[in-house]
Every structure is written in structure tokens, then in C-alpha cells.
Amino acid sequence: MKLFNGISCLFACGILVTCGIAEAISYNQVGNSQPNNNYKHPPNIQFGKSCVQGKPYKGYILSVATGYDREDPYRIGVSVAKDAKSNEFYWIKYTDNTLLGKAFLSNALYAASSGQKIYAQCEHTDNEISTLWIGPDAW
């Protein structure tokens, strides 16, 4: 038991010393830094207008994110493109705290990481993706 207490004491002291060093380094770097005026904003990604009810979207998923949309903390967003110049952003109809939302999230992540073609259908005027097919024969 004494050995365990000694090891845990050494571990705790090591953490405190490491945190103190990291804090001193970060304070020194922040205190002496100048603003970077060369920052370039990423290109604007427009909210999707190509996928509307009755007109399916054919393309590729570039990125997937979960985040806030107004007051809903569980929204899934995807950036899709028909080609390299036409990035558009769409919300998925289902939230990531539901079973269907989790299935959409995993399928969208697969499509983004594998580069597979997608075929998506949207509902109403909100341009939310409600149906998603993935694979080489999607369209």
C-alpha cells in the first residue's frame, strides 16, 4: 500500500510540475505574441440550394460536422459538392441523438472518408437531406 501511495504521490507531483511548466510557456508565448495579419478566411460555403424537394442531389460529401443550429445542439451538417467549385452546406433532417441520426452520421462519415458518390433527396424548403444513398451505383 505504501508503494502505491508513493507512486500516486510521484504521479501527482509530476502532473503539477508539468502543468506549471506548460502554463508558464503558454503565458510567455501569449504575452509576447503579435497579431497575425496574414490570416486568410476560408472560402465561403453557401447553404445548399441545389437539393430541393423533387430534385435529388448527385455529388460527393466533402466534410461532416455535428453542432448547433439555433437552439438544437444535435444537428448534423454536411458539406457536399458536385465538383470542386460548388461546395454547399446542408443539414441532415435527423439529429445525432436519435437512432436514425446516428445511422445518417455514420453513413455520411463513410461517404466523406471513402469518396463514394452520393444521391440525396431533400424535403420542403429547408433543404434538409432526408434520404441518402452511397456507393458507386448511387447515380
Tab-separated table of C-alpha atoms in Angstrom:
chain	number	residue	atom	x	y	z
A	1	MET	CA	0.000	0.000	0.000
A	2	LYS	CA	2.883	2.341	0.808
A	3	LEU	CA	4.345	1.680	-2.638
A	4	PHE	CA	1.031	2.586	-4.271
A	5	ASN	CA	0.775	5.812	-2.228
A	6	GLY	CA	4.343	6.719	-3.164
A	7	ILE	CA	3.710	6.102	-6.869
A	8	SER	CA	0.486	8.102	-6.815
A	9	CYS	CA	2.284	10.939	-4.994
A	10	LEU	CA	5.056	10.976	-7.624
A	11	PHE	CA	2.453	10.907	-10.389
A	12	ALA	CA	0.521	13.822	-8.861
A	13	CYS	CA	3.712	15.846	-8.357
A	14	GLY	CA	4.741	15.150	-11.946
A	15	ILE	CA	1.378	16.382	-13.211
A	16	LEU	CA	1.607	19.563	-11.139
A	17	VAL	CA	5.119	20.318	-12.377
A	18	THR	CA	4.151	19.583	-15.982
A	19	CYS	CA	1.077	21.815	-15.759
A	20	GLY	CA	3.125	24.597	-14.188
A	21	ILE	CA	5.703	24.431	-16.990
A	22	ALA	CA	3.009	24.339	-19.665
A	23	GLU	CA	1.245	27.304	-18.065
A	24	ALA	CA	4.477	29.313	-17.900
A	25	ILE	CA	5.287	28.545	-21.543
A	26	SER	CA	1.785	29.392	-22.754
A	27	TYR	CA	1.755	32.640	-20.751
A	28	ASN	CA	5.154	33.625	-22.151
A	29	GLN	CA	4.081	32.864	-25.720
A	30	VAL	CA	0.766	34.652	-25.392
A	31	GLY	CA	2.278	37.670	-23.638
A	32	ASN	CA	4.912	38.238	-26.325
A	33	SER	CA	2.905	37.389	-29.430
A	34	GLN	CA	1.795	39.847	-32.079
A	35	PRO	CA	-1.454	39.529	-34.025
A	36	ASN	CA	-1.140	37.643	-37.278
A	37	ASN	CA	-2.419	39.917	-40.035
A	38	ASN	CA	-1.826	37.297	-42.723
A	39	TYR	CA	-4.828	35.207	-41.685
A	40	LYS	CA	-6.931	34.209	-44.670
A	41	HIS	CA	-10.562	33.329	-44.108
A	42	PRO	CA	-11.679	30.014	-45.583
A	43	PRO	CA	-13.797	30.254	-48.719
A	44	ASN	CA	-17.456	30.806	-48.023
A	45	ILE	CA	-19.588	27.714	-48.114
A	46	GLN	CA	-23.121	28.604	-49.056
A	47	PHE	CA	-26.173	26.934	-47.643
A	48	GLY	CA	-27.403	24.467	-50.206
A	49	LYS	CA	-29.889	25.486	-52.837
A	50	SER	CA	-29.427	22.653	-55.335
A	51	CYS	CA	-31.164	19.937	-53.333
A	52	VAL	CA	-34.862	20.704	-53.148
A	53	GLN	CA	-37.942	18.544	-52.909
A	54	GLY	CA	-38.478	16.668	-56.158
A	55	LYS	CA	-34.941	17.361	-57.429
A	56	PRO	CA	-32.339	14.967	-55.961
A	57	TYR	CA	-28.716	15.926	-55.435
A	58	LYS	CA	-25.914	13.911	-57.001
A	59	GLY	CA	-22.360	14.528	-55.839
A	60	TYR	CA	-19.874	13.835	-53.068
A	61	ILE	CA	-19.701	14.570	-49.331
A	62	LEU	CA	-16.627	16.644	-48.525
A	63	SER	CA	-16.961	17.008	-44.752
A	64	VAL	CA	-19.270	16.115	-41.887
A	65	ALA	CA	-19.882	18.012	-38.650
A	66	THR	CA	-22.221	17.944	-35.688
A	67	GLY	CA	-23.134	21.160	-33.989
A	68	TYR	CA	-25.692	23.775	-33.116
A	69	ASP	CA	-28.420	25.106	-35.344
A	70	ARG	CA	-30.174	27.884	-33.480
A	71	GLU	CA	-31.252	26.094	-30.299
A	72	ASP	CA	-30.796	22.468	-31.375
A	73	PRO	CA	-27.447	21.101	-30.148
A	74	TYR	CA	-27.616	17.805	-32.017
A	75	ARG	CA	-27.702	18.804	-35.679
A	76	ILE	CA	-25.585	17.020	-38.293
A	77	GLY	CA	-24.234	19.137	-41.120
A	78	VAL	CA	-22.565	18.017	-44.325
A	79	SER	CA	-20.653	19.911	-46.963
A	80	VAL	CA	-21.358	18.444	-50.389
A	81	ALA	CA	-20.152	19.190	-53.894
A	82	LYS	CA	-20.959	18.172	-57.441
A	83	ASP	CA	-17.475	19.276	-58.447
A	84	ALA	CA	-14.543	21.150	-56.907
A	85	LYS	CA	-16.161	24.585	-57.346
A	86	SER	CA	-19.630	24.049	-55.928
A	87	ASN	CA	-19.400	23.491	-52.165
A	88	GLU	CA	-22.781	23.650	-50.471
A	89	PHE	CA	-23.807	23.047	-46.869
A	90	TYR	CA	-26.867	21.029	-45.857
A	91	TRP	CA	-28.321	19.961	-42.548
A	92	ILE	CA	-29.387	16.344	-42.130
A	93	LYS	CA	-33.073	16.075	-41.220
A	94	TYR	CA	-32.412	13.816	-38.226
A	95	THR	CA	-30.424	14.793	-35.123
A	96	ASP	CA	-27.445	12.798	-33.885
A	97	ASN	CA	-29.119	11.858	-30.605
A	98	THR	CA	-31.624	9.599	-32.428
A	99	LEU	CA	-31.015	6.164	-33.924
A	100	LEU	CA	-31.748	7.377	-37.441
A	101	GLY	CA	-29.466	10.369	-36.942
A	102	LYS	CA	-26.629	8.119	-35.786
A	103	ALA	CA	-27.108	5.955	-38.883
A	104	PHE	CA	-27.017	9.056	-41.106
A	105	LEU	CA	-23.900	10.302	-39.309
A	106	SER	CA	-22.024	7.026	-39.798
A	107	ASN	CA	-23.068	6.806	-43.462
A	108	ALA	CA	-22.071	10.416	-44.111
A	109	LEU	CA	-18.690	9.844	-42.433
A	110	TYR	CA	-18.161	6.758	-44.594
A	111	ALA	CA	-19.062	8.671	-47.757
A	112	ALA	CA	-16.722	11.538	-46.853
A	113	SER	CA	-13.773	9.312	-45.949
A	114	SER	CA	-14.123	6.919	-48.887
A	115	GLY	CA	-15.006	9.437	-51.595
A	116	GLN	CA	-18.049	7.432	-52.686
A	117	LYS	CA	-20.769	9.027	-54.789
A	118	ILE	CA	-23.939	10.101	-53.009
A	119	TYR	CA	-27.523	10.531	-54.098
A	120	ALA	CA	-29.504	12.678	-51.676
A	121	GLN	CA	-33.114	13.759	-51.522
A	122	CYS	CA	-34.234	16.833	-49.623
A	123	GLU	CA	-37.554	17.853	-48.139
A	124	HIS	CA	-39.507	21.074	-48.233
A	125	THR	CA	-37.841	24.460	-48.499
A	126	ASP	CA	-35.461	23.913	-45.564
A	127	ASN	CA	-33.132	21.958	-47.844
A	128	GLU	CA	-32.559	19.292	-45.231
A	129	ILE	CA	-31.271	15.968	-46.526
A	130	SER	CA	-33.818	13.289	-45.653
A	131	THR	CA	-32.588	10.358	-47.772
A	132	LEU	CA	-29.028	9.371	-48.601
A	133	TRP	CA	-27.710	6.646	-50.903
A	134	ILE	CA	-23.985	5.922	-51.016
A	135	GLY	CA	-21.862	3.885	-53.389
A	136	PRO	CA	-20.519	3.600	-56.923
A	137	ASP	CA	-24.013	2.997	-58.315
A	138	ALA	CA	-25.722	5.754	-56.324
A	139	TRP	CA	-26.372	7.660	-59.566
